[in-house]
């Protein structure tokens, strides 16, 4: 278990596609506005991030200028592409040289095939906010079809892609699914969460990682976050997910983007808490939404069906639940 | 119900100077941006795409007072006889004049003095507020210099017109931080006749509930209508404003489920009053309760070793009382204000 806890993630893409911005927002508490100050990344910038206590993410943010790129594929190729768990390739939707973007992607795949054939591949179509709303889906489909072809040729048939933008919550969605694909015992968490949901008679319980507020799993979706989901399957899944039947057969329509929105909202809240120079502990909204820490690296978000249950009972249940996480 | 509540209209007029002979581009002082950001929750960056306003626009907001914000296009001449400026100036409670601090502002000040002279003649009780706007682009020392310079020049202009006793308030504002909300809070507070009661009531509340600071927020605009008499720390204000945002956003996400339950239980459909309590690691409690008419009380509580539950029980009780008295004050104020409305129109 110990050696496997270090995960190497490659973050690649042409220069200016927004790789460092993403990293800063998700892992360093930058606001989208702050990322303007970031300059170009020189060569490879390493960051070691502790995630869920015992997992370490080694994020290799690879600068995207052609000079560096050329270097990665020639001189440094064994250094860069060895022992890679995940490749995250970022495409700028506004890019003028799409052919060249894809070419670089395939070159990376080629090296990966050689040095770490088990790596998972994710592609992010970034800066989606610059595309008109009605065109976004179409553009995403076209691009994914092309990339799927390219990656299948190099022996990576399960390509997962996400449309992202730093200005909305799509970024959190993409990154939580990427990171969740690395968590080994996700099934255990899922089962415990399901049990907790039944005990508390909750509409929904969502588990978040504490420092990044990425979604780990939720009690309602069965396996949205398992690794080999294609993008299309994901869309179907989230559709099923929106209409949950409660006990009386009534349909509850929940926002399909709620996980990401909560991530976003709670992260904002955490930031405003930091102005008071201390961390967040618990939040109770209208007596039916409880947000509480569950362990030193997890936070749970619970929505109860009934808002008339006394506080003490719920808090006691949360306290009891803590030992399982 | 609605007609009962439509009492006095406290107008805020917002306008700034533009030279009529130059192109419309010069009228971009940022008035529409201010209105959109403060009253419509628009993102500051999106205001770049706003069109130039060509007609006076009036919008109504119901908080504790009925607030109407009138936005005037910069390129109008108010002294043209065909414009009914006299009626306009008579009906407003405050006049907000926006000066673009990143632009040359000499002629804007001259214009301000002229407008003030006219406004005072028509309506001596008018509040004149000057926003020195777009200060986000200026360095710290330059901000102070600009403010001092504008204040001095305005004083000189007014002296020339023989109205050196006129009260003018200046605010340094920018839509990219909370200064614009702060300024508007102060401006709106001047228009509320019951302000001293509200403040006293809040003082009473804070003294008896271990509350460090309490704000009475308008939920939609995040303007605070009143606060206790402790000095306002901008950071604490920001935290409280963000707390309002967070509460509403989270509440909206799961609103559908809450409503369904209400039908199920056979109870009334009236949505529950918003209540949000959050405790931080050092024990500090952020507390939000919905009050009357789109207002919410947001407080920062420091329990000092007392446990959260008992502390909240005391606070809840006190806040309930506070809410009751707010309702009483409001019921009384309806009568007086509707009278003055009749005399005004």
XYZ file of C-alpha atoms in Angstrom:
670
model
C 0.000 0.000 0.000
C 2.731 2.408 0.955
C 4.532 2.687 -2.356
C 1.280 2.920 -4.218
C 0.220 5.989 -2.285
C 2.382 8.281 -4.317
C 0.582 9.160 -7.492
C 2.224 10.907 -10.372
C -0.021 13.160 -12.389
C 1.180 14.814 -15.563
C -0.518 18.057 -16.449
C 0.236 18.828 -20.091
C -0.973 21.034 -22.870
C 0.165 23.846 -25.152
C 1.282 27.100 -23.586
C -1.476 29.451 -22.489
C -4.102 26.753 -22.264
C -4.636 27.346 -18.556
C -2.835 24.492 -16.834
C -1.270 26.499 -14.019
C -4.485 28.442 -13.468
C -6.353 25.207 -12.846
C -3.770 23.929 -10.463
C -3.749 27.179 -8.510
C -7.514 27.301 -8.190
C -8.059 23.697 -7.210
C -5.068 23.201 -4.943
C -3.832 26.632 -3.854
C -7.036 28.543 -3.075
C -6.626 31.092 -5.838
C -9.736 32.829 -7.091
C -10.346 32.808 -10.827
C -9.522 36.488 -10.873
C -6.126 35.956 -9.224
C -4.893 33.641 -11.965
C -4.208 36.609 -14.224
C -1.068 37.211 -12.261
C 0.402 33.821 -13.101
C 3.257 33.912 -15.556
C 4.463 31.236 -17.903
C 5.633 28.024 -16.268
C 9.299 27.319 -16.876
C 10.046 23.692 -17.616
C 8.281 21.448 -15.093
C 6.883 22.726 -11.826
C 6.445 19.996 -9.247
C 3.960 20.160 -6.452
C 3.347 17.564 -3.791
C -0.150 17.595 -2.441
C -1.424 15.523 0.411
C -4.871 14.280 -0.350
C -7.068 12.341 2.074
C -4.247 11.994 4.544
C -2.309 9.061 3.220
C -2.338 9.799 -0.484
C 0.249 12.065 -2.067
C -0.360 13.593 -5.433
C 2.762 14.527 -7.315
C 1.507 17.020 -9.793
C 3.913 17.740 -12.617
C 2.835 20.948 -14.231
C 4.664 20.895 -17.565
C 5.261 24.266 -19.167
C 3.811 24.292 -22.649
C 6.158 26.397 -24.757
C 7.346 24.540 -27.831
C 10.957 24.610 -26.610
C 10.101 22.746 -23.413
C 7.671 20.470 -25.202
C 10.336 19.354 -27.637
C 12.573 18.600 -24.683
C 9.966 16.409 -22.976
C 9.643 14.202 -26.022
C 13.347 13.836 -26.679
C 15.897 14.305 -23.911
C 13.722 13.978 -20.837
C 11.246 11.426 -22.104
C 12.171 8.604 -19.744
C 12.210 11.001 -16.814
C 8.864 12.567 -17.633
C 6.845 9.612 -18.796
C 7.951 6.975 -16.330
C 5.593 5.756 -13.602
C 2.773 7.999 -14.656
C -0.604 7.241 -13.095
C -2.587 9.922 -14.807
C -2.137 12.171 -17.794
C -4.297 15.271 -17.840
C -4.077 16.940 -21.198
C -5.534 20.416 -21.503
C -6.821 21.826 -24.788
C -7.566 25.475 -25.296
C -10.885 25.683 -27.191
C -9.832 28.998 -28.650
C -6.604 27.589 -30.031
C -5.841 28.333 -33.668
C -3.643 25.300 -34.241
C -5.913 22.416 -33.338
C -4.003 19.990 -35.548
C -0.786 20.778 -33.759
C -2.490 20.464 -30.352
C -3.676 16.988 -31.239
C -0.287 16.087 -32.614
C 1.353 16.897 -29.317
C -1.301 14.901 -27.512
C -0.553 11.861 -29.651
C 3.170 12.250 -29.105
C 2.539 12.196 -25.371
C 0.378 9.107 -25.756
C 3.115 7.412 -27.729
C 5.646 7.928 -24.958
C 3.143 6.848 -22.334
C 2.423 3.653 -24.237
C 6.089 2.867 -23.971
C 6.888 3.941 -20.415
C 3.645 3.572 -18.464
C 0.945 1.741 -20.395
C -1.419 1.589 -17.408
C -1.839 5.324 -17.140
C -5.296 6.837 -17.177
C -5.885 9.551 -19.721
C -8.086 12.564 -19.156
C -8.580 15.437 -21.552
C -9.992 18.803 -20.569
C -11.424 21.179 -23.132
C -10.597 24.328 -21.293
C -11.771 27.957 -21.526
C -15.270 26.825 -22.481
C -16.625 30.134 -21.197
C -15.339 31.726 -24.400
C -17.710 29.647 -26.520
C -21.356 30.525 -26.991
C -23.701 28.492 -24.820
C -25.557 26.737 -27.615
C -22.366 25.737 -29.408
C -20.558 24.272 -26.421
C -22.001 20.787 -26.522
C -21.538 20.412 -30.251
C -17.949 21.573 -30.113
C -17.198 19.248 -27.240
C -18.641 16.270 -29.128
C -16.639 16.959 -32.261
C -13.422 17.411 -30.349
C -13.960 14.320 -28.226
C -14.617 12.174 -31.272
C -11.315 13.254 -32.763
C -9.384 12.721 -29.564
C -11.026 9.370 -28.972
C -9.811 8.229 -32.340
C -6.332 9.481 -31.707
C -6.043 7.826 -28.324
C -7.530 4.516 -29.429
C -4.788 4.244 -32.017
C -2.199 4.407 -29.284
C -3.860 1.822 -27.151
C -5.792 3.966 -24.721
C -9.410 3.284 -25.653
C -10.980 4.664 -22.480
C -10.570 8.351 -22.897
C -12.493 10.596 -20.539
C -13.020 14.233 -21.377
C -14.615 17.222 -19.678
C -15.517 20.690 -20.811
C -14.071 23.087 -18.227
C -13.785 26.744 -17.375
C -12.223 28.471 -14.403
C -15.186 30.822 -14.193
C -17.741 28.214 -13.204
C -17.986 24.951 -11.319
C -17.117 22.670 -14.263
C -13.505 22.762 -13.107
C -14.372 21.101 -9.802
C -16.397 18.423 -11.536
C -13.528 17.446 -13.784
C -10.942 17.425 -11.030
C -12.998 15.527 -8.499
C -13.562 12.772 -10.999
C -9.893 12.681 -11.901
C -8.762 12.531 -8.305
C -11.453 10.027 -7.346
C -10.221 7.624 -9.942
C -7.057 7.392 -7.819
C -8.717 6.566 -4.510
C -8.358 2.825 -3.904
C -11.049 2.180 -1.263
C -13.832 4.255 -2.720
C -16.297 1.379 -2.505
C -15.904 1.244 1.273
C -16.676 4.929 1.613
C -19.670 4.530 -0.630
C -21.111 1.704 1.437
C -20.604 3.475 4.762
C -22.160 6.595 3.363
C -25.193 4.655 2.212
C -25.592 3.245 5.702
C -25.301 6.661 7.245
C -27.918 7.966 4.865
C -30.387 5.315 5.994
C -29.657 5.963 9.655
C -30.191 9.674 9.360
C -33.076 9.437 6.917
C -31.292 11.909 4.695
C -32.104 13.049 1.194
C -28.473 12.985 0.332
C -25.019 12.877 1.860
C -21.972 14.045 0.005
C -18.400 13.466 1.074
C -15.793 16.130 0.335
C -12.056 16.237 0.678
C -11.272 18.820 3.285
C -8.566 21.024 1.830
C -9.643 21.106 -1.814
C -13.375 20.470 -1.401
C -13.345 18.026 -4.256
C -16.211 15.529 -4.166
C -15.134 12.065 -3.081
C -18.451 10.309 -3.272
C -22.129 10.789 -2.650
C -24.745 8.498 -1.209
C -27.144 8.794 -4.126
C -25.068 8.141 -7.190
C -24.043 4.521 -7.425
C -20.802 4.769 -9.311
C -20.489 8.012 -11.123
C -16.976 8.321 -9.881
C -15.508 4.985 -10.802
C -12.643 5.179 -13.176
C -13.637 3.944 -16.607
C -16.662 6.047 -17.348
C -16.858 7.516 -20.768
C -18.079 11.049 -21.079
C -21.316 9.993 -22.680
C -22.067 7.509 -19.970
C -21.489 10.247 -17.488
C -24.111 12.438 -19.016
C -26.615 9.600 -18.860
C -25.693 8.842 -15.303
C -26.151 12.354 -14.117
C -29.552 12.431 -15.750
C -30.691 9.425 -13.780
C -29.228 11.018 -10.776
C -31.327 14.142 -10.927
C -34.601 12.374 -10.375
C -34.443 10.498 -7.132
C -37.562 8.854 -5.867
C -38.144 9.264 -2.195
C -40.106 6.875 -0.030
C -43.529 8.144 -0.942
C -42.832 7.876 -4.627
C -42.551 11.605 -4.983
C -39.939 12.844 -7.338
C -37.308 15.169 -6.052
C -35.584 17.087 -8.749
C -32.088 18.016 -7.758
C -29.696 20.173 -9.641
C -27.326 17.905 -11.611
C -24.491 20.337 -11.047
C -25.046 20.576 -7.302
C -21.834 18.797 -6.283
C -19.666 21.261 -8.109
C -21.733 24.185 -6.943
C -21.387 23.105 -3.326
C -17.633 22.711 -3.816
C -17.520 26.207 -5.155
C -19.715 27.734 -2.454
C -17.962 25.988 0.407
C -14.586 26.958 -0.923
C -15.662 30.578 -0.972
C -16.861 30.178 2.568
C -13.592 28.644 3.633
C -11.808 31.602 2.165
C -13.911 34.105 4.012
C -13.346 32.100 7.192
C -9.633 32.431 6.679
C -10.074 36.189 7.033
C -11.006 35.441 10.635
C -7.804 33.400 10.770
C -9.375 30.086 11.547
C -10.811 27.037 9.910
C -14.348 25.940 9.376
C -15.951 23.428 11.705
C -19.689 23.067 11.312
C -22.576 24.736 9.540
C -26.306 24.205 10.056
C -28.668 25.761 7.568
C -32.398 25.883 8.261
C -32.043 22.826 10.504
C -31.972 20.519 7.500
C -28.602 21.014 5.871
C -25.632 20.004 7.999
C -22.041 20.489 6.943
C -19.517 19.051 9.337
C -16.005 17.704 9.452
C -15.928 13.939 9.585
C -12.254 13.230 9.941
C -9.096 15.268 9.680
C -9.350 15.197 5.907
C -13.010 14.764 5.064
C -16.093 16.913 5.273
C -19.610 15.651 4.874
C -22.586 17.538 3.580
C -25.979 16.210 4.627
C -29.436 17.172 3.545
C -32.169 15.834 5.785
C -35.711 15.054 4.752
C -37.131 16.419 7.931
C -36.115 19.668 9.528
C -37.765 18.968 12.885
C -35.226 16.499 14.183
C -33.454 17.906 17.241
C -29.902 19.131 16.730
C -28.418 16.969 19.447
C -29.591 13.784 17.784
C -28.037 14.649 14.454
C -24.790 15.849 15.984
C -24.549 12.687 18.043
C -25.051 10.619 14.902
C -22.308 12.542 13.155
C -20.020 11.938 16.104
C -20.737 8.213 15.938
C -20.178 8.170 12.205
C -16.743 9.694 12.572
C -15.135 6.441 13.664
C -15.979 4.788 10.353
C -14.229 7.349 8.205
C -50.840 43.781 0.546
C -48.631 45.540 -1.912
C -50.436 48.841 -1.880
C -50.208 48.957 1.886
C -46.475 48.690 1.758
C -45.816 51.154 -1.024
C -45.180 54.057 1.248
C -42.545 56.668 0.752
C -40.287 56.582 -2.262
C -36.808 57.535 -1.279
C -35.156 58.190 -4.522
C -31.505 57.999 -5.072
C -30.428 59.758 -8.176
C -27.215 58.720 -9.725
C -25.556 60.674 -12.396
C -22.260 61.996 -13.499
C -20.941 64.622 -15.725
C -20.303 64.371 -19.403
C -19.581 67.020 -21.896
C -22.417 66.911 -24.353
C -20.367 67.843 -27.352
C -18.050 64.867 -27.133
C -18.967 61.370 -28.111
C -21.030 59.075 -25.933
C -17.964 57.112 -24.951
C -17.076 59.761 -22.474
C -20.163 59.151 -20.449
C -18.750 55.924 -19.088
C -18.447 56.963 -15.470
C -19.738 53.588 -14.334
C -23.249 54.391 -13.106
C -24.990 51.473 -14.770
C -22.246 49.195 -13.574
C -22.802 50.372 -10.023
C -26.530 49.745 -10.236
C -26.098 46.319 -11.770
C -23.471 45.212 -9.305
C -25.156 46.500 -6.176
C -28.787 45.822 -6.968
C -28.706 42.974 -9.464
C -25.829 40.840 -8.228
C -24.054 41.129 -11.527
C -20.442 40.057 -11.672
C -18.167 43.102 -11.873
C -16.405 41.810 -14.957
C -19.647 41.430 -16.902
C -20.385 45.129 -16.604
C -17.812 45.792 -19.290
C -20.439 44.840 -21.817
C -23.149 47.235 -20.643
C -24.536 49.584 -23.215
C -24.588 53.281 -22.705
C -27.792 54.309 -20.921
C -29.922 56.681 -22.927
C -33.012 57.167 -20.787
C -33.549 57.768 -17.107
C -34.378 54.452 -15.551
C -36.213 53.969 -12.285
C -36.159 50.759 -10.326
C -37.864 49.948 -7.071
C -36.460 47.911 -4.238
C -38.414 46.991 -1.175
C -36.369 46.651 1.934
C -37.167 48.185 5.262
C -37.681 51.335 3.295
C -38.918 51.456 -0.247
C -35.968 52.437 -2.244
C -36.119 53.588 -5.813
C -32.897 54.051 -7.650
C -33.073 56.364 -10.593
C -30.240 56.267 -12.990
C -29.758 59.223 -15.259
C -27.886 59.142 -18.521
C -24.715 61.192 -18.465
C -25.324 62.973 -21.727
C -28.568 64.709 -20.736
C -28.709 68.387 -20.008
C -30.807 68.952 -16.919
C -31.196 72.623 -17.420
C -33.053 72.391 -20.665
C -36.483 73.835 -20.068
C -38.327 70.883 -21.573
C -37.009 68.597 -18.892
C -39.038 68.479 -15.733
C -36.024 68.623 -13.494
C -37.766 70.532 -10.752
C -40.223 67.732 -10.035
C -37.376 65.263 -10.290
C -35.170 66.968 -7.741
C -38.046 67.541 -5.364
C -38.881 63.885 -5.137
C -35.439 62.516 -4.384
C -33.913 61.828 -1.015
C -30.342 61.559 -2.095
C -28.330 62.478 -5.096
C -25.353 60.321 -5.889
C -22.857 61.913 -8.193
C -20.216 59.676 -9.710
C -16.788 61.082 -10.517
C -14.454 58.914 -12.546
C -11.170 59.085 -10.662
C -9.187 57.686 -13.559
C -10.285 60.470 -15.850
C -9.765 64.211 -15.850
C -12.287 65.480 -13.285
C -12.103 69.305 -13.320
C -15.198 69.860 -15.433
C -17.041 67.158 -13.541
C -16.566 69.169 -10.343
C -17.851 72.361 -11.938
C -20.861 70.452 -13.142
C -21.410 68.985 -9.699
C -21.460 72.449 -8.149
C -24.029 73.621 -10.662
C -26.267 70.641 -10.056
C -25.944 71.127 -6.306
C -26.888 74.759 -6.520
C -29.996 73.876 -8.445
C -30.902 70.914 -6.270
C -30.656 72.889 -3.046
C -32.860 75.604 -4.411
C -35.588 73.095 -5.205
C -35.120 70.712 -2.311
C -33.048 71.915 0.656
C -33.254 68.595 2.478
C -31.514 66.626 -0.264
C -28.446 64.558 0.622
C -25.558 65.058 -1.753
C -23.207 62.089 -2.028
C -20.159 61.986 -4.223
C -18.595 58.721 -5.258
C -14.996 58.998 -6.303
C -15.277 55.937 -8.457
C -12.965 53.381 -10.087
C -10.290 53.780 -7.433
C -9.267 50.149 -7.946
C -6.812 51.370 -10.549
C -5.093 53.861 -8.260
C -2.287 53.281 -5.806
C -2.920 53.766 -2.104
C -1.335 57.199 -1.689
C -2.766 58.457 -4.943
C -6.256 57.568 -3.708
C -5.900 59.851 -0.715
C -4.430 62.606 -2.860
C -7.271 62.373 -5.352
C -9.875 62.503 -2.614
C -8.261 65.510 -0.945
C -7.934 67.290 -4.261
C -11.544 66.674 -5.259
C -12.817 67.754 -1.844
C -10.799 70.951 -1.924
C -11.858 71.883 -5.431
C -15.509 71.162 -4.710
C -15.261 73.396 -1.649
C -13.844 76.209 -3.744
C -16.518 75.853 -6.400
C -19.249 75.914 -3.791
C -17.733 78.952 -2.133
C -17.845 80.788 -5.441
C -21.528 79.986 -5.778
C -22.123 81.239 -2.242
C -23.102 77.927 -0.678
C -20.129 77.074 1.498
C -22.295 75.508 4.201
C -23.556 72.738 1.959
C -23.067 69.220 3.234
C -21.346 66.886 0.808
C -20.122 63.376 1.634
C -17.347 61.719 -0.304
C -16.706 58.010 -0.757
C -13.877 56.175 -2.466
C -15.465 53.309 -4.358
C -14.774 50.492 -6.738
C -17.045 47.720 -7.981
C -14.280 45.160 -7.630
C -14.307 45.163 -3.833
C -16.787 45.845 -1.054
C -16.270 49.602 -0.944
C -19.267 50.243 -3.196
C -21.557 48.297 -0.864
C -20.137 50.121 2.102
C -20.780 53.489 0.455
C -24.318 52.598 -0.534
C -24.994 51.303 2.947
C -24.039 54.665 4.392
C -26.129 56.481 1.795
C -29.231 54.373 2.384
C -28.813 54.677 6.133
C -29.061 58.447 5.900
C -32.479 58.054 4.319
C -33.956 55.879 7.032
C -35.747 57.974 9.627
C -35.820 55.106 12.166
C -32.080 54.571 12.009
C -31.332 55.545 15.590
C -33.989 53.145 16.893
C -32.596 50.343 14.800
C -29.126 51.032 16.055
C -30.228 51.149 19.679
C -32.107 47.921 19.288
C -29.075 46.251 17.800
C -26.930 47.602 20.624
C -29.308 46.072 23.120
C -29.201 42.792 21.300
C -25.422 42.631 21.092
C -24.904 43.492 24.727
C -27.025 40.649 25.954
C -26.014 37.862 23.615
C -22.210 37.841 23.467
C -22.433 39.191 19.927
C -19.319 40.942 18.753
C -20.850 42.614 15.725
C -24.299 42.532 14.161
C -25.505 43.765 10.801
C -28.999 44.103 9.435
C -28.583 43.155 5.776
C -30.801 43.567 2.788
C -30.535 40.067 1.361
C -30.729 41.008 -2.301
C -28.250 43.829 -2.420
C -26.025 43.072 0.568
C -26.356 46.662 1.653
C -26.567 46.880 5.411
C -29.439 48.909 6.668
C -28.110 49.191 10.167
C -25.420 47.981 12.503
C -24.605 48.320 16.181
C -22.554 51.228 17.396
C -19.241 49.380 17.505
C -16.938 50.577 14.758
C -17.374 48.789 11.427
C -14.462 46.642 10.416
C -14.520 46.270 6.631
C -13.268 42.714 6.841
C -16.001 41.656 9.189
C -18.511 43.278 6.888
C -17.111 41.304 3.956
C -17.309 38.058 5.873
C -20.904 38.729 6.846
C -21.853 39.679 3.289
C -20.284 36.510 1.978
C -22.100 34.521 4.625
C -25.393 35.867 3.268
C -24.364 34.749 -0.223
C -23.408 31.301 0.926
C -26.632 30.790 2.869
C -28.787 31.763 -0.076
C -26.838 29.695 -2.581
C -26.896 26.550 -0.478
C -30.538 27.061 0.369
C -31.475 27.446 -3.289
C -29.781 24.205 -4.261
C -32.064 22.118 -2.068
C -35.105 24.344 -2.047
C -37.096 21.848 -4.121
C -36.754 19.120 -1.515
C -37.785 21.404 1.306
C -40.895 22.534 -0.536
C -41.934 19.005 -1.336
C -41.826 18.154 2.305
C -44.100 20.983 3.162
C -46.792 19.733 0.829
C -46.332 16.280 2.168
C -46.851 17.332 5.729
C -49.962 19.185 4.788
C -48.596 22.365 6.287
C -48.720 25.817 4.821
C -46.558 26.484 1.802
C -44.921 29.505 3.326
C -41.160 29.019 3.012
C -39.327 28.743 6.273
C -37.377 31.695 7.368
C -33.769 31.327 6.489
C -31.541 30.435 9.378
C -27.906 29.559 9.175
C -25.443 28.896 11.968
C -21.817 28.070 11.477
C -19.092 27.469 13.996
C -15.411 27.870 13.262
C -12.523 26.026 14.801
C -11.772 28.690 17.389
C -15.372 28.703 18.563
C -16.518 31.831 16.767
C -20.080 31.522 15.519
C -21.467 33.075 12.375
C -25.190 33.524 12.762
C -27.824 34.453 10.191
C -31.550 34.826 10.711
C -34.109 36.149 8.316
C -36.040 39.132 9.645
C -38.856 41.054 8.010
C -39.110 42.276 4.435
C -36.047 40.758 2.863
C -33.789 41.730 5.719
C -31.501 39.366 7.538
C -29.606 39.704 10.758
C -26.020 38.543 10.497
C -23.920 38.422 13.620
C -20.540 37.274 14.759
C -20.707 35.656 18.158
C -17.742 34.872 20.380
C -18.889 32.461 23.072
C -15.731 32.862 25.232
C -15.711 29.373 26.615
C -19.463 28.966 26.830
C -20.674 25.966 24.848
C -22.321 26.533 21.512
C -25.749 25.163 22.366
C -26.500 27.320 25.381
C -25.005 30.342 23.694
C -27.281 29.847 20.700
C -30.325 29.335 22.875
C -29.802 32.727 24.466
C -29.156 34.328 21.101
C -32.188 32.713 19.508
C -34.427 34.020 22.256
C -33.020 37.523 22.022
C -33.226 37.550 18.254
C -36.851 36.468 18.400
C -37.567 39.440 20.611
C -35.600 41.671 18.312
C -37.622 40.485 15.353
C -40.864 41.199 17.153
C -39.793 44.727 17.944
C -38.676 45.252 14.356
C -42.173 44.342 13.269
C -43.579 46.860 15.734
C -41.305 49.633 14.567
C -42.234 48.834 11.028
C -45.974 48.888 11.741
C -45.626 52.332 13.308
C -43.449 53.774 10.607
C -45.996 52.859 7.966
C -48.411 55.447 9.263
C -46.029 58.346 9.477
C -44.366 57.733 6.160
C -47.584 57.315 4.212
C -48.656 60.720 5.516
C -45.553 62.383 4.237
C -46.033 60.680 0.926
C -49.379 62.353 0.484
C -47.992 65.773 1.226
C -45.113 65.205 -1.119
C -47.084 64.200 -4.143
